[in-house]
Tab-separated table of N, CA and C in Angstrom:
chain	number	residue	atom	x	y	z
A	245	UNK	N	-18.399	32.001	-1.991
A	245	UNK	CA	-17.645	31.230	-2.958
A	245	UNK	C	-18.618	30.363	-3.764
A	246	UNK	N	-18.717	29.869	-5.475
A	246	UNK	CA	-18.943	29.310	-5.951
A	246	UNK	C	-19.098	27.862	-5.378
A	247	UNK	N	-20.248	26.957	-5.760
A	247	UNK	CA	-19.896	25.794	-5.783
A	247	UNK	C	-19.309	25.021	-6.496
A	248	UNK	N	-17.994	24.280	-5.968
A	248	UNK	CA	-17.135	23.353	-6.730
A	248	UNK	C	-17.495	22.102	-6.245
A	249	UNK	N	-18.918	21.879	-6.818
A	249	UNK	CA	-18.967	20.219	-6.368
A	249	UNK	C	-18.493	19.087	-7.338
A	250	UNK	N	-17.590	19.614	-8.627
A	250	UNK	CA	-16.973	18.878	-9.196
A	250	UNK	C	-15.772	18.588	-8.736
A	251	UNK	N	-15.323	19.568	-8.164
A	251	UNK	CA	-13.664	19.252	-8.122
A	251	UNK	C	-14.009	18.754	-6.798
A	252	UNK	N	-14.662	18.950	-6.077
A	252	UNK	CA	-15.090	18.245	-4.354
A	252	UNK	C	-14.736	16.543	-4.891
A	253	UNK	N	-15.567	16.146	-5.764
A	253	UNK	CA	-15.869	14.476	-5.766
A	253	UNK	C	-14.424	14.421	-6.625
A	254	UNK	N	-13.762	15.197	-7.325
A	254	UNK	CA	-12.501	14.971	-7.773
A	254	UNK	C	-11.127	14.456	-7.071
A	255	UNK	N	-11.651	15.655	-6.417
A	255	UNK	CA	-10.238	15.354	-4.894
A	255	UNK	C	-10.388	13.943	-4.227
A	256	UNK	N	-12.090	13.774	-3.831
A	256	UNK	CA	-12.360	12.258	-3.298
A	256	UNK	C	-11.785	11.370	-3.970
A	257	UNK	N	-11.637	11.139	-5.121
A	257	UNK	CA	-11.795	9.546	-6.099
A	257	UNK	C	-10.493	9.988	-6.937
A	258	UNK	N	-9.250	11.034	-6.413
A	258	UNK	CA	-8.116	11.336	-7.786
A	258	UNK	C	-6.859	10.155	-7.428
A	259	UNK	N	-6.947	9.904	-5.494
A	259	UNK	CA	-5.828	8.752	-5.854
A	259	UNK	C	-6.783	7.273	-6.007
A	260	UNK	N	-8.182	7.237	-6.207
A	260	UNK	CA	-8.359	5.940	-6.588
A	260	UNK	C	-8.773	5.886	-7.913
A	261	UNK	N	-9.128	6.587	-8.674
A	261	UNK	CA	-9.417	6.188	-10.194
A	261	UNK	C	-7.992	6.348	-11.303
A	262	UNK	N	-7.607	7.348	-10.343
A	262	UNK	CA	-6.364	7.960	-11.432
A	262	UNK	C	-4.961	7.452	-10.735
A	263	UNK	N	-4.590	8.361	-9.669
A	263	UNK	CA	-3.158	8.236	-9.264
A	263	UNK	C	-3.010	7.001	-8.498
A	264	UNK	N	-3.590	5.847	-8.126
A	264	UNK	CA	-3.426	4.532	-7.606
A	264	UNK	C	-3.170	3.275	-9.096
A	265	UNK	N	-4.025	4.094	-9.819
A	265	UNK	CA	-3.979	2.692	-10.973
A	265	UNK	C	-2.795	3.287	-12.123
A	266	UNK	N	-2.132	3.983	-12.203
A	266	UNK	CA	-0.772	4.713	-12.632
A	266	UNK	C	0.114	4.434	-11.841
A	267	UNK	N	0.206	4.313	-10.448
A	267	UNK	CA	1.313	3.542	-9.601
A	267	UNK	C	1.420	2.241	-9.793
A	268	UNK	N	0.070	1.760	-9.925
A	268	UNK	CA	0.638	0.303	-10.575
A	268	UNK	C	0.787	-0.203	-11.988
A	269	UNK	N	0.636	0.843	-12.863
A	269	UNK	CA	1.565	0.550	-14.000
A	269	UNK	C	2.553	0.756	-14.068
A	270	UNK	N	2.718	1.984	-12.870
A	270	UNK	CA	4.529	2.024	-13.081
A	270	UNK	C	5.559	0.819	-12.960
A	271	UNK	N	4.838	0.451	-11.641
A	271	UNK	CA	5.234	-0.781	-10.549
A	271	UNK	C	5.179	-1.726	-12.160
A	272	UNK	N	4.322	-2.070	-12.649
A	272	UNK	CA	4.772	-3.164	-13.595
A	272	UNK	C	5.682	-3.268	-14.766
A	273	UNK	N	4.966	-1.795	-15.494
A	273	UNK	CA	6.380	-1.416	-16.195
A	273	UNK	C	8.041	-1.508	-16.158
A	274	UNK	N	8.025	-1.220	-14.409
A	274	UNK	CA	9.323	-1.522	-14.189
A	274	UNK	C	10.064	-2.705	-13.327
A	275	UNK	N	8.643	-4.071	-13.656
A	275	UNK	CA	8.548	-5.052	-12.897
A	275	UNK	C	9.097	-5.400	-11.504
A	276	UNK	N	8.421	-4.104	-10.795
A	276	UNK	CA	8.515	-4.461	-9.435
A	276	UNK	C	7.183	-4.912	-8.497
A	277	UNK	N	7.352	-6.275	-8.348
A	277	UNK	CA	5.929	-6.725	-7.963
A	277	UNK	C	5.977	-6.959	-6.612
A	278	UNK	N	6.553	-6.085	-5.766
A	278	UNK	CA	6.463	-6.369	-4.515
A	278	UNK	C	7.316	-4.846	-3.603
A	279	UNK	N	6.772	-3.965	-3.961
A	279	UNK	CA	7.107	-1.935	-3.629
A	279	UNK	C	6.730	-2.552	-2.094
A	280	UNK	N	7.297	-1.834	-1.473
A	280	UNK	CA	6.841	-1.307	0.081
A	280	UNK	C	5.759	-0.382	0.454
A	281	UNK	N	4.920	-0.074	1.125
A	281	UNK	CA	3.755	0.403	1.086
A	281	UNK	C	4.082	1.786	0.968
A	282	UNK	N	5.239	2.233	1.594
A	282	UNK	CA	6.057	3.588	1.505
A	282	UNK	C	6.445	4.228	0.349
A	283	UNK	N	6.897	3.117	-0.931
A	283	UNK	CA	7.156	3.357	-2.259
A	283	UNK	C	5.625	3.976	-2.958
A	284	UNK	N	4.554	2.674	-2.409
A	284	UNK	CA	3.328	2.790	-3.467
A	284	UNK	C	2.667	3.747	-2.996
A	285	UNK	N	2.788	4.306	-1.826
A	285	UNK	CA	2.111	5.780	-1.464
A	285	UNK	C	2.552	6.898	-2.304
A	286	UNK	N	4.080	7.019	-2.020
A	286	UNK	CA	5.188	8.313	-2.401
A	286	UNK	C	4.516	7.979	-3.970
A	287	UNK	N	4.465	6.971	-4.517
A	287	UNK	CA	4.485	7.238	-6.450
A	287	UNK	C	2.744	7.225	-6.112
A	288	UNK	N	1.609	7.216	-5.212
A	288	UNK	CA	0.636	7.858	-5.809
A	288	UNK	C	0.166	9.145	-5.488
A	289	UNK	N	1.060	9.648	-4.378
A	289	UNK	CA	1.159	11.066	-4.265
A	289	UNK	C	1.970	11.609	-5.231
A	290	UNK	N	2.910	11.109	-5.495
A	290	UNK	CA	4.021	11.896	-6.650
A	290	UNK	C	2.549	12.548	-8.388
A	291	UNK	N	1.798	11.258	-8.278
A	291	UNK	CA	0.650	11.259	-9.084
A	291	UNK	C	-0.404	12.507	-9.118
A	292	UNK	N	-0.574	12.536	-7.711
A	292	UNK	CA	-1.470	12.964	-7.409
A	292	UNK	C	-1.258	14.643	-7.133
A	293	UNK	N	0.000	14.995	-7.061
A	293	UNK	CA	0.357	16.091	-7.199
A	293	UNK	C	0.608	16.984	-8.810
A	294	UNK	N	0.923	15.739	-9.776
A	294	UNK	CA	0.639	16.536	-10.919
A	294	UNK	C	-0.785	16.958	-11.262
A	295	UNK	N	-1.869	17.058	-10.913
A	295	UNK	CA	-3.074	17.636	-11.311
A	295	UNK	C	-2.744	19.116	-10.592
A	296	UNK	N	-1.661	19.403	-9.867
A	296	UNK	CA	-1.401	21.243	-9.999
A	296	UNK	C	-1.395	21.595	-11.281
A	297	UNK	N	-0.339	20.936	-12.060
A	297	UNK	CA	-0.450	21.448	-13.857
A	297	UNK	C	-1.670	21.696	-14.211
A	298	UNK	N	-2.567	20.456	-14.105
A	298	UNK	CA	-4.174	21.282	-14.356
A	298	UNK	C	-4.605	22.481	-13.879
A	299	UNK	N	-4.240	22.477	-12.537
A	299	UNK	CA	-4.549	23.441	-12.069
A	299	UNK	C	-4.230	25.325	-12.800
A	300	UNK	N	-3.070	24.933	-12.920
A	300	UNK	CA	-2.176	25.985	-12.971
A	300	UNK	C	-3.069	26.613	-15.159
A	301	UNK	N	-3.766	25.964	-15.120
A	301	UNK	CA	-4.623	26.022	-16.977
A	301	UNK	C	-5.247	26.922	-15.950
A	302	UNK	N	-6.200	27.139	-15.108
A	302	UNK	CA	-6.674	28.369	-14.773
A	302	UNK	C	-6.684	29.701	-14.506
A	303	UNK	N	-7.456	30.432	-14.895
A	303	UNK	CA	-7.042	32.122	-15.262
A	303	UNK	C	-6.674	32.692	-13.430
A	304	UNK	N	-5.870	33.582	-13.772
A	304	UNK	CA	-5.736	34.265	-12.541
A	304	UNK	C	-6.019	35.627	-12.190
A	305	UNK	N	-7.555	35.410	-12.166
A	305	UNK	CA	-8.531	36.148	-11.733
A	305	UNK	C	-8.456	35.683	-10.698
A	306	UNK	N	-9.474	36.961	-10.043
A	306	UNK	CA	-10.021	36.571	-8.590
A	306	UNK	C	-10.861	35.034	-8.386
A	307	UNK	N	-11.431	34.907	-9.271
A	307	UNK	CA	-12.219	33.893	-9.033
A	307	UNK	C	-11.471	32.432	-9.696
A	308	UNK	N	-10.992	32.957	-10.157
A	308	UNK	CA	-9.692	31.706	-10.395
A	308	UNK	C	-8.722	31.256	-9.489
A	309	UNK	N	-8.257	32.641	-8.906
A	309	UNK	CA	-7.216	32.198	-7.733
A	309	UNK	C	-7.876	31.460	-6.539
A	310	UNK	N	-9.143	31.639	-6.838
A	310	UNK	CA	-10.033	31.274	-4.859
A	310	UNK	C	-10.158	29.919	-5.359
A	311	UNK	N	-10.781	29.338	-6.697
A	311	UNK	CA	-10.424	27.981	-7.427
A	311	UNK	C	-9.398	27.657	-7.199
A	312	UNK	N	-8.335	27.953	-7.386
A	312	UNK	CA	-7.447	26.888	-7.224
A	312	UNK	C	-6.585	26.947	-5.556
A	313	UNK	N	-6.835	27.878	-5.046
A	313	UNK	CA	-6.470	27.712	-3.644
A	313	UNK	C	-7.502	26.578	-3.131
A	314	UNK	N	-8.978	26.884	-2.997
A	314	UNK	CA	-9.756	25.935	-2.536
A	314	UNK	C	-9.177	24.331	-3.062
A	315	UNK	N	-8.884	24.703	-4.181
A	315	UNK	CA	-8.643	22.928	-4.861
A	315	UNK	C	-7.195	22.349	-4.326
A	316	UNK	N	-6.397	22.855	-4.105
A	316	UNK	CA	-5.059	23.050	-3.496
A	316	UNK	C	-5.264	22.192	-2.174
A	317	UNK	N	-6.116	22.937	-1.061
A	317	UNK	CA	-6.515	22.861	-0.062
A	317	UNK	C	-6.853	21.408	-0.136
A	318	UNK	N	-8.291	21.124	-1.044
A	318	UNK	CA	-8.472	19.526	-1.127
A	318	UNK	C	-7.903	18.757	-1.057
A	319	UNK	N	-6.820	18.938	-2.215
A	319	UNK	CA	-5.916	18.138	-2.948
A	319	UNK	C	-4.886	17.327	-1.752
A	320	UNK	N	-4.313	18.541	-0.489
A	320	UNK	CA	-3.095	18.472	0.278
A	320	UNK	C	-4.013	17.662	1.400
A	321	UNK	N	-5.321	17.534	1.243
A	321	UNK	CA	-5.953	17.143	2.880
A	321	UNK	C	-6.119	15.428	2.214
A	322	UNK	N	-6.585	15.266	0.898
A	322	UNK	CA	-6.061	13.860	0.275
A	322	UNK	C	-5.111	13.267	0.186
A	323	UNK	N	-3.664	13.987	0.096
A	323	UNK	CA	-2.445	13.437	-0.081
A	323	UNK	C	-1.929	13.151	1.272
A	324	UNK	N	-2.425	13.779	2.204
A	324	UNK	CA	-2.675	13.232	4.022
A	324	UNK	C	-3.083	11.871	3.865
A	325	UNK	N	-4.624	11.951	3.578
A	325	UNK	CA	-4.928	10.911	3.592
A	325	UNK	C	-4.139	9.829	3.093
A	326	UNK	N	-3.780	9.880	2.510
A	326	UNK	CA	-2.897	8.883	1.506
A	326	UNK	C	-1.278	8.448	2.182
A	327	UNK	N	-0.931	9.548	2.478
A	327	UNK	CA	0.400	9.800	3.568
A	327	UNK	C	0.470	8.158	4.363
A	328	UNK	N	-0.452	8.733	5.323
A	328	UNK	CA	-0.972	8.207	6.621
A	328	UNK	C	-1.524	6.909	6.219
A	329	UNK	N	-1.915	6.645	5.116
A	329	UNK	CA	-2.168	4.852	5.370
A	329	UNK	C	-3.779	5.144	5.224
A	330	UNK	N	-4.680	6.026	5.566
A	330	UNK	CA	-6.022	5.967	5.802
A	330	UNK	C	-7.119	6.241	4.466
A	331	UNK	N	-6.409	5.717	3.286
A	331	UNK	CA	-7.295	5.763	2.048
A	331	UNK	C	-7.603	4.148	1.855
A	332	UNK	N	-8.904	3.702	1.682
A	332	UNK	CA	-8.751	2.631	1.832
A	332	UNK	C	-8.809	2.074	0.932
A	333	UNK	N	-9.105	2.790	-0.334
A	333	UNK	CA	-8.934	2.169	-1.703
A	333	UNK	C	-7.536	2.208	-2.041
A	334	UNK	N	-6.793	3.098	-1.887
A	334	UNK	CA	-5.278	3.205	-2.233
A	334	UNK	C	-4.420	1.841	-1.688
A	335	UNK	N	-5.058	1.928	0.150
A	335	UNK	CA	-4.561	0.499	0.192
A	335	UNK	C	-4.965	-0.853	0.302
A	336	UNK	N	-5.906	-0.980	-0.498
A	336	UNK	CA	-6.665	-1.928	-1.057
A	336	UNK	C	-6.025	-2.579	-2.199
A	337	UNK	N	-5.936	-1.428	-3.202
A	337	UNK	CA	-5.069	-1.811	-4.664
A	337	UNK	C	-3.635	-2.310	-4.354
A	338	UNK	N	-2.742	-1.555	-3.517
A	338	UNK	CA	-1.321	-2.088	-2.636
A	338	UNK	C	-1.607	-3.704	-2.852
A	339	UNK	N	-2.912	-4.206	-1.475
A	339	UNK	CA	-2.652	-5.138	-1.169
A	339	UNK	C	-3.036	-6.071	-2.367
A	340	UNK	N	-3.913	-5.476	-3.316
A	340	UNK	CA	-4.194	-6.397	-4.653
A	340	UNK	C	-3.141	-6.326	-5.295
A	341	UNK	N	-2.277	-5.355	-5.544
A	341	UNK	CA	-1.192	-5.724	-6.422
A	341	UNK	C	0.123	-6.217	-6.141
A	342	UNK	N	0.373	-6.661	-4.687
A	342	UNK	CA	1.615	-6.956	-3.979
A	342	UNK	C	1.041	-8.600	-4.355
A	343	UNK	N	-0.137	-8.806	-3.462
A	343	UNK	CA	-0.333	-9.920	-3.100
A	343	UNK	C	-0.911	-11.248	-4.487
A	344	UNK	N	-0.877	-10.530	-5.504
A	344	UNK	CA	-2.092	-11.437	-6.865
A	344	UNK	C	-0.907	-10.863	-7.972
A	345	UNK	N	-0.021	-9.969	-8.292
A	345	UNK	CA	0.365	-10.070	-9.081
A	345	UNK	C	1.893	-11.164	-9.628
């Protein structure tokens, strides 16, 4: 298989650069300054699952399909992470935006 060491560091950093700081615009947008940790997970997985659409821009070739299965794979072992409480930037931002906003 190709190396995907882009989408590798992608999967790492997609609920903290992207789908964590979009949960809390939602959260403000719809001025709720105090979500349950259960809410702010579910809306940065809900996030974090639209980069399938990206996904889905790829050709479906062989070497396309093994791309986006591999990235798939990433993607679902992050949204674990995230599940479970054990991202620590995800709940880092939680506790910055429950607790300061």
């Amino acid at each position: 298989m190709a190396d995907y060491f882009e989408v590798d560091r992608l999967a790492e950093d997609i609920a903290k650069i992207y789908a964590s700081q979009l949960a809390v615009s939602m959260f403000k947008v719809n001025n709720n300054k105090r979500p349950s940790k259960e809410e702010f997970r579910g809306l940065v997985i809900d996030f974090m699952n639209q980069f399938e659409f990206s996904l889905s821009k790829f050709p479906d070739t062989e070497e396309g399909i093994k791309f986006k299965e591999y990235t798939k794979t990433l993607l679902k072992k992050e949204i674990d992470i995230v599940r479970e409480g054990k991202n620590k930037e995800v709940e880092k931002r939680y506790k910055y935006y429950t607790e300061y906003s």
